[in-house]
Amino acid sequence: QLRQRAPLLAVEVDRKLMQPGLKVTVQERVPVAVVLSDHLGDGKPAGLIDAQGAWMPLTSFGLGPTAEQLPGLQVRGLQPQFQRYWPQVYATIHRSPVAVQSIDWSDPTNLVLVTDLGMVHLGPYSPDLEQQLATLDKMRNLPNHMPSSAVAYIDLSKPSQPAITLNETSSPAVNSDQDAQ
């Protein structure tokens, strides 16, 4: 019953015969990201997810959608077919030296991250995620070369050929091989 009612990873119950009693040991799930609702584009917290991809309702922690204790990482568009990849995605992003604030998986053909360097388009999720984030790390000096307000997004769908799309519609995409090195 405990496992069904609370966000627990493991529950162990030991029954003592001598001096009758029960010893209950629980291991709680630790939420690592807030899953945002896509209902009408309101972007309100719909639930929480742990590092293994287990879904937890906000109410299981007694939290409301505006609670200060919510994790900083936000995820939008996490569909059941992608949830199985979540443990690898989270582990890779968690190890990344470039901080990731949000993940948008609404478009299955383009995983989008919001990072310290701005918006990053990765294309469809693939095992290249680690290489893509390593390339992003090499671009840390980008703000020294152009203001972040000039960058619409960084395209890392081909991590060996990163590109920067500028906000100005007349400006062509800039190949950032030089910045990546």
CSV table of C-alpha atoms in Angstrom, one decimal:
chain,number,residue,atom,x,y,z
A,1,GLN,CA,0.0,0.0,0.0
A,2,LEU,CA,2.9,2.4,0.8
A,3,ARG,CA,4.4,1.9,-2.7
A,4,GLN,CA,1.0,2.7,-4.3
A,5,ARG,CA,0.3,5.8,-2.3
A,6,ALA,CA,3.7,7.5,-2.1
A,7,PRO,CA,6.6,8.1,-4.5
A,8,LEU,CA,8.8,5.3,-3.1
A,9,LEU,CA,11.6,3.5,-4.8
A,10,ALA,CA,11.7,0.6,-2.3
A,11,VAL,CA,9.8,-0.5,0.8
A,12,GLU,CA,11.1,-3.2,3.1
A,13,VAL,CA,9.1,-4.6,6.0
A,14,ASP,CA,10.7,-6.7,8.7
A,15,ARG,CA,8.5,-8.4,11.2
A,16,LYS,CA,10.0,-9.2,14.6
A,17,LEU,CA,8.6,-12.2,16.5
A,18,MET,CA,10.5,-11.6,19.7
A,19,GLN,CA,9.3,-8.3,21.2
A,20,PRO,CA,6.6,-8.2,18.5
A,21,GLY,CA,6.9,-5.3,16.1
A,22,LEU,CA,7.5,-4.1,12.5
A,23,LYS,CA,10.5,-2.3,11.1
A,24,VAL,CA,9.6,-0.5,7.9
A,25,THR,CA,12.4,0.9,5.7
A,26,VAL,CA,11.6,3.1,2.8
A,27,GLN,CA,13.6,4.7,0.0
A,28,GLU,CA,11.9,7.7,-1.5
A,29,ARG,CA,12.1,8.7,-5.1
A,30,VAL,CA,13.9,12.0,-5.6
A,31,PRO,CA,12.3,14.3,-8.2
A,32,VAL,CA,14.9,15.8,-10.6
A,33,ALA,CA,12.6,17.6,-13.0
A,34,VAL,CA,9.2,19.3,-13.3
A,35,VAL,CA,7.1,18.0,-16.1
A,36,LEU,CA,5.1,20.9,-17.6
A,37,SER,CA,1.6,20.6,-18.8
A,38,ASP,CA,1.1,21.2,-22.5
A,39,HIS,CA,-2.7,21.6,-22.0
A,40,LEU,CA,-3.6,24.8,-23.8
A,41,GLY,CA,0.0,25.8,-23.6
A,42,ASP,CA,-0.3,26.9,-20.0
A,43,GLY,CA,3.1,25.5,-19.0
A,44,LYS,CA,2.0,24.8,-15.5
A,45,PRO,CA,3.7,21.9,-13.5
A,46,ALA,CA,1.8,18.7,-14.2
A,47,GLY,CA,4.0,16.4,-12.2
A,48,LEU,CA,7.5,15.4,-11.3
A,49,ILE,CA,9.9,12.8,-12.7
A,50,ASP,CA,12.9,11.1,-11.1
A,51,ALA,CA,16.2,10.2,-12.7
A,52,GLN,CA,14.9,6.7,-13.6
A,53,GLY,CA,11.9,8.2,-15.4
A,54,ALA,CA,9.2,7.4,-12.8
A,55,TRP,CA,6.3,9.8,-12.9
A,56,MET,CA,5.1,11.4,-9.6
A,57,PRO,CA,2.1,13.7,-9.1
A,58,LEU,CA,2.8,17.0,-7.3
A,59,THR,CA,0.3,16.0,-4.7
A,60,SER,CA,2.4,13.0,-3.6
A,61,PHE,CA,4.9,15.5,-2.1
A,62,GLY,CA,2.2,17.8,-0.9
A,63,LEU,CA,3.3,20.4,-3.3
A,64,GLY,CA,1.3,22.9,-5.4
A,65,PRO,CA,2.2,24.1,-8.9
A,66,THR,CA,3.9,27.2,-7.4
A,67,ALA,CA,5.9,25.5,-4.7
A,68,GLU,CA,9.4,26.8,-4.1
A,69,GLN,CA,10.8,23.3,-3.6
A,70,LEU,CA,10.2,22.2,-7.2
A,71,PRO,CA,13.4,21.0,-9.0
A,72,GLY,CA,15.0,23.6,-11.3
A,73,LEU,CA,15.0,21.5,-14.5
A,74,GLN,CA,11.8,21.7,-16.5
A,75,VAL,CA,10.6,19.2,-19.1
A,76,ARG,CA,7.9,19.9,-21.7
A,77,GLY,CA,6.4,17.3,-24.2
A,78,LEU,CA,7.6,14.2,-22.4
A,79,GLN,CA,5.6,11.6,-24.2
A,80,PRO,CA,5.4,7.9,-23.2
A,81,GLN,CA,7.5,6.8,-26.2
A,82,PHE,CA,10.4,9.1,-25.1
A,83,GLN,CA,10.1,8.4,-21.4
A,84,ARG,CA,12.2,5.2,-21.8
A,85,TYR,CA,15.1,7.4,-22.9
A,86,TRP,CA,14.8,9.7,-20.0
A,87,PRO,CA,17.4,8.0,-17.7
A,88,GLN,CA,20.1,8.3,-20.4
A,89,VAL,CA,19.0,11.9,-21.3
A,90,TYR,CA,19.0,13.0,-17.7
A,91,ALA,CA,22.3,11.4,-16.8
A,92,THR,CA,24.0,13.0,-19.8
A,93,ILE,CA,22.5,16.4,-19.1
A,94,HIS,CA,23.3,16.1,-15.4
A,95,ARG,CA,27.0,15.5,-16.2
A,96,SER,CA,27.1,18.4,-18.7
A,97,PRO,CA,29.4,21.3,-17.8
A,98,VAL,CA,26.9,23.6,-19.5
A,99,ALA,CA,23.8,24.1,-17.3
A,100,VAL,CA,20.5,23.1,-18.8
A,101,GLN,CA,17.4,24.8,-17.5
A,102,SER,CA,14.7,23.2,-19.6
A,103,ILE,CA,14.1,20.4,-22.2
A,104,ASP,CA,11.4,20.6,-24.8
A,105,TRP,CA,10.5,17.3,-26.3
A,106,SER,CA,7.2,18.5,-27.9
A,107,ASP,CA,8.5,18.0,-31.4
A,108,PRO,CA,9.9,14.4,-31.8
A,109,THR,CA,12.1,15.6,-34.6
A,110,ASN,CA,13.8,18.3,-32.5
A,111,LEU,CA,14.9,18.0,-28.9
A,112,VAL,CA,15.4,21.6,-27.7
A,113,LEU,CA,17.4,22.7,-24.7
A,114,VAL,CA,17.5,26.0,-22.9
A,115,THR,CA,21.0,26.4,-21.6
A,116,ASP,CA,23.3,29.0,-20.2
A,117,LEU,CA,24.4,29.7,-23.8
A,118,GLY,CA,20.8,30.0,-25.1
A,119,MET,CA,18.4,27.8,-27.0
A,120,VAL,CA,20.0,24.7,-28.5
A,121,HIS,CA,18.3,22.5,-31.2
A,122,LEU,CA,19.6,18.9,-31.2
A,123,GLY,CA,17.4,17.3,-33.8
A,124,PRO,CA,15.8,14.0,-32.9
A,125,TYR,CA,17.0,12.3,-29.7
A,126,SER,CA,20.0,10.0,-30.5
A,127,PRO,CA,23.0,8.5,-28.8
A,128,ASP,CA,24.9,11.6,-30.0
A,129,LEU,CA,23.6,13.6,-27.1
A,130,GLU,CA,26.9,13.3,-25.2
A,131,GLN,CA,28.9,14.5,-28.2
A,132,GLN,CA,26.4,17.3,-28.8
A,133,LEU,CA,26.8,18.6,-25.2
A,134,ALA,CA,30.6,18.2,-25.5
A,135,THR,CA,30.4,20.4,-28.6
A,136,LEU,CA,28.2,22.9,-26.7
A,137,ASP,CA,30.8,23.0,-23.9
A,138,LYS,CA,33.5,24.0,-26.5
A,139,MET,CA,31.3,26.9,-27.5
A,140,ARG,CA,31.4,28.5,-24.0
A,141,ASN,CA,33.2,31.5,-25.4
A,142,LEU,CA,30.4,32.3,-27.8
A,143,PRO,CA,29.1,35.2,-25.5
A,144,ASN,CA,32.5,36.8,-25.9
A,145,HIS,CA,32.1,36.9,-29.7
A,146,MET,CA,28.5,38.0,-30.0
A,147,PRO,CA,25.8,39.1,-27.7
A,148,SER,CA,23.4,36.4,-26.6
A,149,SER,CA,20.5,38.6,-27.8
A,150,ALA,CA,21.8,38.2,-31.4
A,151,VAL,CA,21.6,34.4,-31.3
A,152,ALA,CA,18.2,32.8,-32.1
A,153,TYR,CA,19.5,29.3,-31.4
A,154,ILE,CA,22.5,27.0,-31.7
A,155,ASP,CA,22.0,24.0,-34.0
A,156,LEU,CA,23.8,20.9,-32.9
A,157,SER,CA,21.9,18.4,-34.9
A,158,LYS,CA,25.2,17.6,-36.6
A,159,PRO,CA,27.7,18.0,-33.7
A,160,SER,CA,30.7,18.0,-36.0
A,161,GLN,CA,29.2,21.0,-37.8
A,162,PRO,CA,27.6,23.3,-35.3
A,163,ALA,CA,25.7,26.3,-36.6
A,164,ILE,CA,24.3,29.4,-35.1
A,165,THR,CA,21.1,31.0,-36.3
A,166,LEU,CA,20.9,34.7,-35.7
A,167,ASN,CA,17.8,36.6,-34.7
A,168,GLU,CA,18.0,38.9,-37.8
A,169,THR,CA,16.1,37.3,-40.6
A,170,SER,CA,18.5,38.6,-43.2
A,171,SER,CA,21.5,37.1,-41.6
A,172,PRO,CA,22.6,33.6,-42.8
A,173,ALA,CA,23.4,30.8,-40.3
A,174,VAL,CA,27.0,31.2,-39.1
A,175,ASN,CA,29.2,28.1,-39.1
A,176,SER,CA,30.8,28.0,-35.6
A,177,ASP,CA,33.6,25.5,-36.2
A,178,GLN,CA,36.0,28.2,-35.1
A,179,ASP,CA,34.1,29.0,-31.9
A,180,ALA,CA,33.8,25.3,-31.1
A,181,GLN,CA,37.6,25.0,-31.0
